Short mmCIF file of C-alpha atoms and ligand atoms in Angstrom, two decimals:
data_model
loop_
_atom_site.label_atom_id
_atom_site.label_comp_id
_atom_site.label_asym_id
_atom_site.label_seq_id
_atom_site.Cartn_x
_atom_site.Cartn_y
_atom_site.Cartn_z
CA MET A 13 8.95 26.27 -16.85
CA THR A 14 11.37 24.54 -18.84
CA ASN A 15 12.25 21.95 -15.79
CA SER A 16 8.40 20.86 -16.57
CA ILE A 17 8.69 20.64 -19.94
CA ASP A 18 11.54 18.17 -19.64
CA GLN A 19 10.43 16.22 -16.79
CA ARG A 20 7.16 15.54 -19.55
CA ILE A 21 9.69 14.41 -22.68
CA GLU A 22 11.72 12.34 -19.40
CA ASN A 23 7.76 10.57 -18.58
CA VAL A 24 6.77 9.69 -22.63
CA ARG A 25 10.29 8.77 -22.63
CA LYS A 26 10.25 6.17 -19.65
CA GLY A 27 7.14 4.97 -19.89
CA ILE A 28 7.77 4.15 -24.07
CA MET A 29 10.54 2.20 -22.88
CA LYS A 30 8.60 0.38 -20.36
CA ARG A 31 6.64 -0.47 -23.01
CA ALA A 32 9.12 -1.99 -25.32
CA SER A 33 10.76 -3.60 -22.67
CA ALA A 34 7.17 -5.09 -21.37
CA MET A 35 6.70 -5.91 -25.11
CA LYS A 36 10.53 -7.88 -25.54
CA GLU A 37 8.97 -10.10 -22.65
CA LYS A 38 6.33 -10.75 -24.28
CA VAL A 39 7.30 -11.99 -27.32
CA LYS A 40 10.44 -13.55 -25.50
CA LYS A 41 7.08 -16.02 -24.10
CA GLN A 42 5.28 -16.17 -26.75
CA GLY A 43 8.18 -17.34 -29.31
CA PHE A 44 8.98 -15.00 -32.54
CA ALA A 45 5.76 -13.78 -34.62
CA PHE A 46 6.54 -14.90 -38.18
CA LYS A 47 4.93 -12.58 -41.06
CA PRO A 48 4.89 -14.34 -44.40
CA PHE A 49 8.16 -14.27 -45.67
CA SER A 50 8.78 -11.86 -49.18
CA VAL A 51 10.26 -13.46 -52.10
CA LYS A 52 13.23 -12.46 -51.86
CA GLN A 53 13.43 -13.56 -48.12
CA LYS A 54 12.73 -17.03 -49.83
CA GLN A 55 15.62 -17.15 -51.39
CA VAL A 56 17.56 -15.93 -48.77
CA LEU A 57 16.33 -18.64 -46.40
CA THR A 58 16.16 -21.77 -49.62
CA TRP A 59 18.92 -20.85 -52.26
CA TRP A 60 21.12 -23.80 -50.27
CA CYS A 61 18.78 -26.51 -50.34
CA PRO A 62 18.96 -29.95 -52.05
CA ASN A 63 16.76 -29.25 -54.65
CA SER A 64 18.20 -25.56 -55.23
CA PRO A 65 19.92 -24.51 -58.70
CA VAL A 66 21.97 -22.45 -56.86
CA LYS A 67 23.11 -24.82 -54.12
CA ASP A 68 27.06 -24.73 -55.26
CA LYS A 69 27.15 -21.02 -55.05
CA ASP A 70 30.12 -20.06 -52.20
CA GLY A 71 28.13 -17.35 -50.63
CA ILE A 72 24.95 -14.68 -50.98
CA ILE A 73 25.05 -10.79 -51.14
CA ALA A 74 22.01 -9.20 -50.10
CA ASP A 75 22.64 -5.22 -50.06
CA GLY A 76 19.61 -2.64 -49.47
CA ALA A 77 17.34 -0.13 -48.09
CA ILE A 78 17.34 -0.09 -44.36
CA ARG A 79 14.39 -2.58 -42.62
CA SER A 80 13.87 -4.64 -45.70
CA GLY A 81 14.19 -7.55 -43.91
CA LYS A 82 17.69 -8.45 -44.86
CA THR A 83 18.99 -9.07 -40.98
CA LEU A 84 16.40 -11.51 -40.48
CA CYS A 85 16.07 -13.69 -43.10
CA MET A 86 20.04 -14.19 -43.14
CA SER A 87 20.83 -14.97 -39.41
CA LEU A 88 17.90 -17.59 -39.46
CA SER A 89 19.41 -18.75 -42.74
CA TYR A 90 22.65 -19.35 -42.19
CA VAL A 91 22.09 -21.03 -38.82
CA LEU A 92 19.80 -23.12 -40.36
CA TRP A 93 21.77 -24.02 -43.41
CA ALA A 94 24.93 -25.02 -40.94
CA MET A 95 23.15 -27.06 -38.94
CA GLU A 96 21.74 -29.27 -41.94
CA SER A 97 25.28 -28.95 -43.47
CA PHE A 98 27.48 -29.78 -40.62
CA ASN A 99 28.25 -31.47 -37.10
CA GLN A 100 30.72 -29.95 -34.70
CA GLN A 101 32.15 -27.19 -36.57
CA ASN A 102 32.62 -23.71 -35.96
CA PHE A 103 31.25 -20.61 -37.60
CA GLY A 104 31.62 -16.87 -37.32
CA MET A 105 28.67 -14.43 -37.32
CA ALA A 106 30.33 -10.61 -36.87
CA GLY A 107 28.22 -7.33 -36.85
CA LYS A 108 30.28 -3.71 -37.11
CA THR A 109 30.62 -4.56 -32.71
CA ILE A 110 29.94 -7.49 -30.45
CA GLY A 111 27.30 -5.56 -28.80
CA SER A 112 25.26 -3.95 -31.54
CA PHE A 113 25.27 -8.19 -33.14
CA ARG A 114 23.95 -9.21 -29.61
CA ARG A 115 20.88 -6.28 -30.19
CA ASN A 116 20.09 -6.37 -33.62
CA VAL A 117 20.85 -10.52 -34.38
CA LEU A 118 21.14 -12.27 -32.07
CA PHE A 119 18.06 -11.49 -29.33
CA TRP A 120 15.48 -12.09 -32.58
CA LEU A 121 18.06 -15.41 -34.00
CA LYS A 122 17.61 -16.81 -30.16
CA MET A 123 13.80 -16.55 -30.48
CA MET A 124 13.15 -17.72 -34.58
CA LEU A 125 15.79 -20.80 -33.37
CA ALA A 126 14.06 -21.97 -30.10
CA SER A 127 10.84 -21.10 -31.54
CA ARG A 128 11.77 -23.42 -34.40
CA GLY A 129 12.44 -26.39 -32.05
CA TYR A 130 16.72 -25.51 -31.30
CA SER A 131 18.21 -25.00 -28.61
CA VAL A 132 20.90 -22.40 -28.27
CA VAL A 133 22.84 -21.94 -25.32
CA ASP A 134 24.98 -18.45 -24.68
CA HIS A 135 27.95 -18.76 -23.21
CA ARG A 136 28.59 -14.80 -22.94
CA SER A 137 32.24 -14.60 -21.91
CA ASP A 138 33.05 -16.18 -24.42
CA ASN A 139 30.45 -15.09 -27.10
CA LEU A 140 30.00 -18.59 -27.97
CA ILE A 141 26.62 -19.50 -28.91
CA VAL A 142 26.26 -23.56 -29.11
CA VAL A 143 23.23 -24.59 -31.11
CA SER A 144 21.54 -28.38 -30.70
CA LYS A 145 19.13 -30.13 -32.02
CA GLY A 146 19.50 -34.10 -32.38
CA THR A 147 22.68 -35.43 -32.06
CA THR A 148 23.78 -32.42 -34.66
CA THR A 149 25.60 -29.15 -32.46
CA ASN A 150 27.71 -26.75 -34.05
CA TYR A 151 29.60 -23.43 -32.13
CA PHE A 152 28.76 -20.37 -33.67
CA TYR A 153 31.43 -17.36 -32.09
CA ILE A 154 30.00 -14.42 -32.12
CA PHE A 155 33.12 -11.61 -33.57
CA GLY A 156 32.70 -7.46 -33.73
CA GLY A 157 34.90 -6.74 -37.25
CA LYS A 158 35.38 -2.98 -35.20
CA ASP A 159 36.30 -5.05 -31.96
CA GLU A 160 39.76 -4.54 -31.77
CA ARG A 161 40.11 -8.20 -29.27
CA SER A 162 37.91 -9.88 -32.41
CA GLN A 163 40.89 -8.82 -35.03
CA ASP A 164 42.86 -11.11 -32.27
CA LEU A 165 41.10 -13.63 -32.02
CA ILE A 166 39.50 -14.73 -35.45
CA GLN A 167 43.36 -15.04 -36.64
CA GLY A 168 43.83 -18.57 -35.01
CA ILE A 169 40.37 -20.16 -35.75
CA THR A 170 39.42 -21.86 -38.14
CA LEU A 171 35.69 -21.91 -39.42
CA ALA A 172 32.68 -23.39 -41.63
CA GLY A 173 31.13 -20.26 -43.06
CA MET A 174 31.13 -16.88 -41.96
CA PHE A 175 28.12 -14.53 -41.18
CA PHE A 176 28.88 -10.66 -41.62
CA ASP A 177 25.64 -8.22 -40.94
CA GLU A 178 26.05 -4.87 -41.70
CA VAL A 179 29.59 -5.66 -43.61
CA ALA A 180 29.90 -2.39 -45.21
CA LEU A 181 30.21 -1.07 -41.83
CA MET A 182 33.63 -3.53 -40.96
CA PRO A 183 37.34 -2.81 -41.77
CA GLU A 184 38.27 -4.86 -44.85
CA SER A 185 40.93 -6.30 -43.23
CA PHE A 186 38.83 -7.89 -40.59
CA VAL A 187 36.85 -9.91 -43.60
CA ASN A 188 39.43 -10.76 -45.37
CA GLN A 189 40.66 -12.52 -42.31
CA ALA A 190 38.00 -14.04 -41.21
CA THR A 191 36.91 -15.22 -44.44
CA GLY A 192 40.76 -16.67 -44.84
CA ARG A 193 39.66 -18.87 -42.03
CA CYS A 194 36.93 -20.91 -44.00
CA SER A 195 38.82 -23.54 -45.06
CA VAL A 196 36.39 -26.24 -44.04
CA THR A 197 35.10 -28.06 -47.60
CA GLY A 198 31.46 -26.27 -47.71
CA SER A 199 31.69 -23.36 -46.26
CA LYS A 200 30.19 -20.27 -47.59
CA PHE A 201 30.43 -17.17 -46.66
CA TRP A 202 27.06 -14.82 -45.93
CA PHE A 203 27.24 -11.12 -46.62
CA ASN A 204 24.58 -7.64 -46.07
CA CYS A 205 24.75 -4.23 -45.61
CA ASN A 206 23.10 -0.86 -46.40
CA PRO A 207 24.76 0.61 -49.90
CA ASP A 208 27.51 3.33 -49.53
CA ASN A 209 29.72 4.86 -51.54
CA PRO A 210 30.22 3.39 -55.19
CA ARG A 211 33.51 3.72 -54.31
CA HIS A 212 33.51 1.38 -51.16
CA TRP A 213 35.91 -1.74 -51.18
CA PHE A 214 33.11 -3.78 -50.24
CA LYS A 215 30.90 -2.45 -53.51
CA VAL A 216 34.68 -2.83 -55.20
CA ASN A 217 35.75 -6.17 -54.49
CA TRP A 218 32.80 -8.29 -53.64
CA VAL A 219 29.25 -7.02 -54.99
CA ASP A 220 31.13 -6.31 -58.49
CA LYS A 221 33.46 -8.91 -58.14
CA CYS A 222 30.40 -11.76 -57.21
CA LYS A 223 30.09 -13.44 -60.59
CA GLU A 224 33.82 -14.47 -60.13
CA LYS A 225 33.57 -14.86 -56.67
CA ASN A 226 31.09 -17.41 -57.31
CA ILE A 227 28.67 -15.96 -55.05
CA ILE A 228 25.18 -14.67 -55.30
CA TYR A 229 23.63 -11.43 -54.70
CA LEU A 230 20.24 -9.79 -54.05
CA HIS A 231 19.31 -6.19 -53.85
CA PHE A 232 16.44 -5.47 -51.00
CA THR A 233 14.32 -2.74 -50.60
CA MET A 234 11.34 -1.81 -47.88
CA ASP A 235 8.78 -4.00 -49.79
CA ASP A 236 10.72 -7.06 -49.17
CA ASN A 237 9.65 -6.74 -46.11
CA LEU A 238 6.05 -7.80 -46.04
CA SER A 239 5.90 -7.16 -42.07
CA LEU A 240 6.28 -3.19 -42.16
CA SER A 241 3.03 -1.32 -43.00
CA GLU A 242 3.16 1.62 -45.14
CA LYS A 243 2.51 4.01 -42.58
CA ILE A 244 5.67 2.54 -41.31
CA LYS A 245 7.76 2.72 -44.58
CA GLU A 246 6.05 6.39 -45.10
CA ARG A 247 7.86 7.32 -41.94
CA TYR A 248 11.61 5.72 -42.50
CA ARG A 249 11.11 7.46 -46.36
CA SER A 250 10.39 11.18 -44.88
CA MET A 251 13.48 10.72 -42.06
CA TYR A 252 16.18 10.59 -45.10
CA VAL A 253 16.92 12.99 -47.93
CA GLY A 254 19.52 13.62 -50.63
CA VAL A 255 22.51 10.33 -50.39
CA PHE A 256 20.82 9.21 -47.52
CA PHE A 257 16.99 8.84 -49.07
CA LYS A 258 19.64 7.08 -52.05
CA ARG A 259 20.75 4.83 -50.10
CA TYR A 260 18.72 3.95 -47.21
CA ILE A 261 15.23 4.22 -48.93
CA LEU A 262 16.32 3.46 -52.61
CA GLY A 263 19.03 1.34 -51.77
CA LEU A 264 21.53 2.52 -54.24
CA TRP A 265 25.41 2.67 -54.36
CA CYS A 266 25.76 6.11 -54.67
CA VAL A 267 28.00 9.18 -54.39
CA ALA A 268 27.47 12.04 -51.81
CA GLU A 269 27.90 14.79 -54.15
CA GLY A 270 26.33 18.66 -54.31
CA LEU A 271 26.09 20.91 -51.14
CA VAL A 272 25.48 18.71 -48.47
CA TYR A 273 22.43 20.29 -47.58
CA SER A 274 20.96 20.81 -49.98
CA MET A 275 17.37 20.69 -48.74
CA PHE A 276 18.15 24.17 -47.01
CA SER A 277 16.23 26.93 -47.85
CA GLU A 278 16.07 30.56 -47.14
CA GLU A 279 12.50 29.87 -47.26
CA ARG A 280 11.63 27.85 -44.97
CA HIS A 281 14.51 27.62 -42.86
CA VAL A 282 15.17 31.80 -41.60
CA LYS A 283 13.86 33.34 -39.32
CA LYS A 284 12.99 37.20 -38.95
CA GLU A 285 11.24 36.46 -35.36
CA HIS A 286 13.57 34.76 -32.14
CA MET A 287 11.72 32.22 -30.31
CA THR A 288 9.52 32.75 -27.33
CA GLY A 289 8.01 30.84 -24.71
CA ALA A 290 9.45 28.39 -22.15
CA LEU A 291 12.76 27.66 -23.83
CA THR A 292 16.54 25.77 -22.62
CA TYR A 293 19.37 26.98 -24.56
CA VAL A 294 22.26 25.87 -25.37
CA VAL A 295 25.44 27.00 -27.05
CA SER A 296 27.79 24.59 -29.44
CA VAL A 297 31.15 25.63 -30.36
CA ASP A 298 33.65 24.17 -33.11
CA TYR A 299 36.70 25.84 -32.51
CA GLY A 300 39.89 27.04 -34.09
CA THR A 301 42.76 29.69 -33.67
CA VAL A 302 44.32 29.74 -37.88
CA ASN A 303 40.25 28.45 -38.60
CA PRO A 304 38.03 30.20 -38.07
CA PHE A 305 36.17 29.80 -34.08
CA SER A 306 32.41 29.91 -34.58
CA ALA A 307 29.93 29.67 -31.98
CA GLY A 308 25.74 28.62 -32.02
CA LEU A 309 23.25 30.26 -29.50
CA TRP A 310 20.44 27.48 -29.61
CA ALA A 311 16.70 27.80 -28.32
CA PHE A 312 14.75 24.58 -27.47
CA ASP A 313 11.32 24.39 -27.03
CA GLY A 314 11.23 20.25 -26.42
CA TRP A 315 10.96 19.79 -30.67
CA HIS A 316 11.90 22.72 -32.59
CA SER A 317 15.43 24.77 -32.45
CA GLN A 318 16.35 27.83 -33.62
CA ARG A 319 20.43 29.44 -33.83
CA GLU A 320 19.63 32.81 -32.03
CA ALA A 321 22.71 34.27 -32.01
CA GLU A 322 26.77 33.64 -33.69
CA VAL A 323 29.99 34.25 -32.89
CA TYR A 324 32.22 33.49 -36.10
CA TYR A 325 36.09 35.03 -35.74
CA ASN A 326 38.49 34.51 -38.37
CA SER A 327 41.49 35.56 -37.55
CA ARG A 328 42.77 35.29 -41.43
CA GLU A 329 40.54 38.53 -41.56
CA VAL A 330 40.75 40.15 -38.78
CA GLY A 331 44.41 40.19 -39.56
CA LYS A 332 44.77 39.20 -35.65
CA ARG A 333 44.88 35.14 -33.68
CA VAL A 334 43.29 35.80 -30.51
CA ASP A 335 43.68 33.26 -27.07
CA ASP A 336 41.16 30.64 -25.52
CA GLU A 337 40.46 33.31 -22.96
CA GLU A 338 39.53 36.06 -25.12
CA TYR A 339 37.19 33.33 -27.20
CA TYR A 340 35.57 32.62 -23.18
CA LYS A 341 34.63 36.64 -23.81
CA MET A 342 33.20 36.20 -26.75
CA LEU A 343 30.69 33.10 -25.59
CA LYS A 344 29.98 35.22 -22.03
CA LYS A 345 28.87 37.75 -24.75
CA LEU A 346 26.93 35.94 -26.90
CA ILE A 347 25.25 33.95 -23.71
CA GLY A 348 23.63 37.27 -21.81
CA ASN A 349 21.78 36.73 -18.66
CA ARG A 350 20.51 33.35 -20.41
CA ARG A 351 20.76 30.38 -18.59
CA VAL A 352 22.56 27.56 -20.85
CA GLU A 353 21.72 24.30 -20.14
CA CYS A 354 25.35 23.06 -21.66
CA ILE A 355 28.16 24.31 -24.24
CA ILE A 356 28.87 22.00 -26.13
CA VAL A 357 32.89 21.81 -27.77
CA ASP A 358 34.44 20.50 -30.22
CA PRO A 359 36.25 17.34 -28.90
CA SER A 360 39.83 17.91 -30.17
CA ALA A 361 39.43 21.39 -27.66
CA THR A 362 40.84 20.48 -25.03
CA SER A 363 43.00 23.84 -24.20
CA PHE A 364 39.28 25.65 -24.46
CA ILE A 365 36.86 22.96 -22.51
CA GLU A 366 39.73 23.58 -19.52
CA VAL A 367 38.90 27.33 -19.87
CA ILE A 368 35.72 26.81 -19.32
CA LYS A 369 35.65 24.49 -17.06
CA LYS A 370 38.18 26.30 -14.93
CA TYR A 371 35.12 29.58 -14.76
CA ASN A 372 33.02 27.15 -14.02
CA GLU A 373 29.96 29.33 -14.65
CA TYR A 374 28.60 26.55 -17.26
CA SER A 375 28.67 22.56 -17.97
CA VAL A 376 30.80 21.78 -20.52
CA MET A 377 30.41 18.45 -23.14
CA GLY A 378 32.73 16.79 -25.63
CA ALA A 379 30.86 16.58 -28.75
CA ASN A 380 30.36 13.74 -30.86
CA ASN A 381 32.23 13.99 -33.78
CA ASP A 382 31.36 11.32 -36.09
CA VAL A 383 30.70 13.37 -39.15
CA LEU A 384 28.71 10.94 -41.01
CA ASP A 385 26.24 10.26 -38.82
CA GLY A 386 26.21 13.52 -37.47
CA ILE A 387 25.48 14.93 -41.58
CA ARG A 388 22.54 12.34 -41.28
CA VAL A 389 20.95 14.12 -38.50
CA VAL A 390 21.21 17.45 -39.42
CA THR A 391 19.72 16.32 -43.13
CA THR A 392 16.57 14.89 -41.42
CA MET A 393 16.21 17.60 -38.63
CA LEU A 394 16.11 20.07 -41.62
CA ASN A 395 13.99 18.12 -44.04
CA LYS A 396 11.31 18.09 -41.35
CA ASP A 397 11.55 21.64 -40.02
CA MET A 398 12.92 21.10 -37.14
CA ILE A 399 15.83 23.47 -36.66
CA SER A 400 15.89 27.13 -38.83
CA VAL A 401 18.44 29.66 -38.01
CA HIS A 402 18.15 33.47 -36.95
CA GLU A 403 18.78 35.40 -39.92
CA ASP A 404 21.11 37.74 -38.13
CA CYS A 405 23.51 34.75 -38.44
CA GLU A 406 24.66 35.61 -41.58
CA ASP A 407 27.64 33.37 -41.44
CA ASN A 408 25.80 30.55 -40.45
CA ILE A 409 23.05 30.68 -44.05
CA LYS A 410 26.34 31.52 -46.12
CA GLU A 411 27.36 28.30 -45.10
CA TYR A 412 25.08 26.69 -46.13
CA GLY A 413 25.25 27.41 -49.56
CA LEU A 414 28.96 26.57 -49.43
CA TYR A 415 29.09 23.08 -48.02
CA VAL A 416 30.01 20.45 -50.17
CA TRP A 417 30.87 16.82 -50.45
CA ASP A 418 34.58 16.06 -52.20
CA GLU A 419 33.37 14.30 -54.82
CA GLU A 420 37.23 13.19 -55.96
CA LYS A 421 37.81 11.12 -52.35
CA GLY A 422 36.57 7.56 -52.66
CA ASP A 423 34.76 8.11 -49.33
CA ASP A 424 32.14 10.11 -47.88
CA VAL A 425 34.07 12.99 -46.84
CA VAL A 426 32.96 16.92 -47.26
CA ILE A 427 35.48 19.25 -48.25
CA LYS A 428 37.02 20.69 -45.54
CA GLU A 429 36.52 25.01 -46.23
CA ASN A 430 33.44 26.65 -45.21
CA ASP A 431 32.39 24.10 -42.43
CA HIS A 432 32.84 25.98 -39.18
CA SER A 433 29.20 26.87 -38.90
CA MET A 434 28.48 23.15 -40.39
CA ASP A 435 30.37 21.58 -37.96
CA ASP A 436 28.90 23.72 -34.51
CA THR A 437 25.43 23.09 -36.03
CA ARG A 438 26.09 19.31 -36.13
CA TYR A 439 27.87 18.90 -33.04
CA TYR A 440 24.29 20.69 -31.40
CA CYS A 441 22.00 17.95 -33.60
CA TYR A 442 23.91 15.19 -32.88
CA THR A 443 24.78 15.42 -29.56
CA PHE A 444 22.58 17.34 -28.06
CA LEU A 445 18.85 17.31 -30.17
CA ARG A 446 19.06 13.55 -31.14
CA ARG A 447 19.41 12.72 -27.56
CA ARG A 448 16.78 14.52 -26.60
CA LEU A 449 14.34 13.55 -29.12
CA ARG A 450 15.25 10.10 -29.47
CA TRP A 451 12.05 8.85 -28.10
CA ARG A 452 10.13 10.74 -30.99
CA TYR A 453 12.72 11.15 -33.85
N1 ATP B 20 9.07 -12.16 -41.64
C1 ATP B 20 9.12 -11.66 -40.83
N2 ATP B 20 8.39 -11.98 -40.24
C2 ATP B 20 8.34 -10.77 -38.90
N3 ATP B 20 9.02 -9.84 -39.14
C3 ATP B 20 9.86 -10.06 -39.90
C4 ATP B 20 10.10 -10.36 -40.81
N4 ATP B 20 10.86 -10.10 -41.85
C5 ATP B 20 11.25 -8.73 -41.71
N5 ATP B 20 10.62 -8.09 -40.09
C6 ATP B 20 10.95 -7.46 -38.97
O1 ATP B 20 11.15 -6.29 -39.34
C7 ATP B 20 12.56 -5.87 -39.15
C8 ATP B 20 13.68 -5.62 -40.10
O2 ATP B 20 13.86 -6.76 -40.29
P1 ATP B 20 15.74 -6.46 -40.47
O3 ATP B 20 16.17 -6.11 -39.24
O4 ATP B 20 15.86 -7.95 -41.17
O5 ATP B 20 15.99 -5.67 -41.59
P2 ATP B 20 17.43 -5.42 -42.46
O6 ATP B 20 17.55 -5.01 -44.26
O7 ATP B 20 18.26 -5.73 -41.82
O8 ATP B 20 17.07 -3.59 -41.98
P3 ATP B 20 19.16 -2.55 -41.44
O9 ATP B 20 19.08 -2.74 -42.74
O10 ATP B 20 17.88 -1.85 -40.98
O11 ATP B 20 19.46 -3.87 -41.14
C9 ATP B 20 12.70 -6.31 -37.75
O12 ATP B 20 12.30 -5.75 -36.92
C10 ATP B 20 12.47 -7.63 -38.15
O13 ATP B 20 12.29 -8.60 -37.11
MG1 MG B 21 20.21 -5.42 -40.94
#
């Protein structure tokens, strides 16, 4: 039964992937279908033109909501500016990684340029894009802000411009390094990003200093992308809550404060009944010896998940530390005679992972421990009532009421107390559920 649900999900996923790749092929053949540009997009596209009053500015920053049309107009404007202003020069273009830049920016950029009569040759092994039209040829090198090799490579190059897509996801050292390479007269910097914490280095050192740095600043919202329908905008709005709504939908640089899961409500999320029907079981574990050990047993019906039971062992409270073999026995008791698909474990708990492997009774995997992305996914799932908790899981319910952001820190960090059951919940949602529901989520 479970297998047939999985099979159905897999078939639908395959169908969607097939349609997506057919659409990409169609787009490739027919060229990029532009929708009318919004006023903000037009500003990004024209600020450098000879009759623009701000043509002498040294760069542009566009920040704001997701899907608001920043990348599309900025990447195009950047290359058009380079081709109109220079010949035989080197330019830099960067994403968080080279891979993400190729996926999110370059695929569309190549098509937009081709539809405007530019010849674009991609030298993949050198991450070099050669763009030509008439007698003008320029060279665009792709870098990944987080790729170590890019940090080395950018050191020796002289650039006439630098475009950073998703700059807030890059290390400041890379951005300083790259902007420092722009020594050609007339060179300009181009940045876009979604907002983060107001104490983020990009907000403090660039957005807040745009006047003194002689850089234009533009703020985008989803209404600045005329290609989005109301229905799609509504779908994006419903995906984010709390600090993520403020940042990704309102486009504000704001502090993560108060309860991390303020959307958790006992009325909505705590259930008296266990789930029934065809279910897949998964266990998620946050490991601790001095700190508490927390494990949740999750039931999943293909859409909804419920934490049905848990183990929460606090050696400090009990006054006795136990070893990995003991923890393994606790897991076995938690699982009983259910068939679990896998046990997802805190990736740093290598010794415990080895013990689970040794007995060869369950399949085990290390959790993806990307805290902020994981928290974002849990907030969405709570908001959409996709996860619930059985009333017996008292430690989990208690932690929802205690898990808070650390407002003292400049970065988005949570106070590392009362976070064990929250961590194993995050492992389940981010490592298992997100993957399973990717096509619908
Ligand atoms: N004028 C337009 N014509 C056609 N499609 C557009 C236009 N402007 C934006 N889009 C499409 O809207 C979507 C979002 O645009 P874009 O990627 O530029 O947004 P973004 O602000 O960079 O989003 P994010 O913050 O999520 O990276 C893309 O699929 C893009 O192709
Ligand atoms: Mg973008």
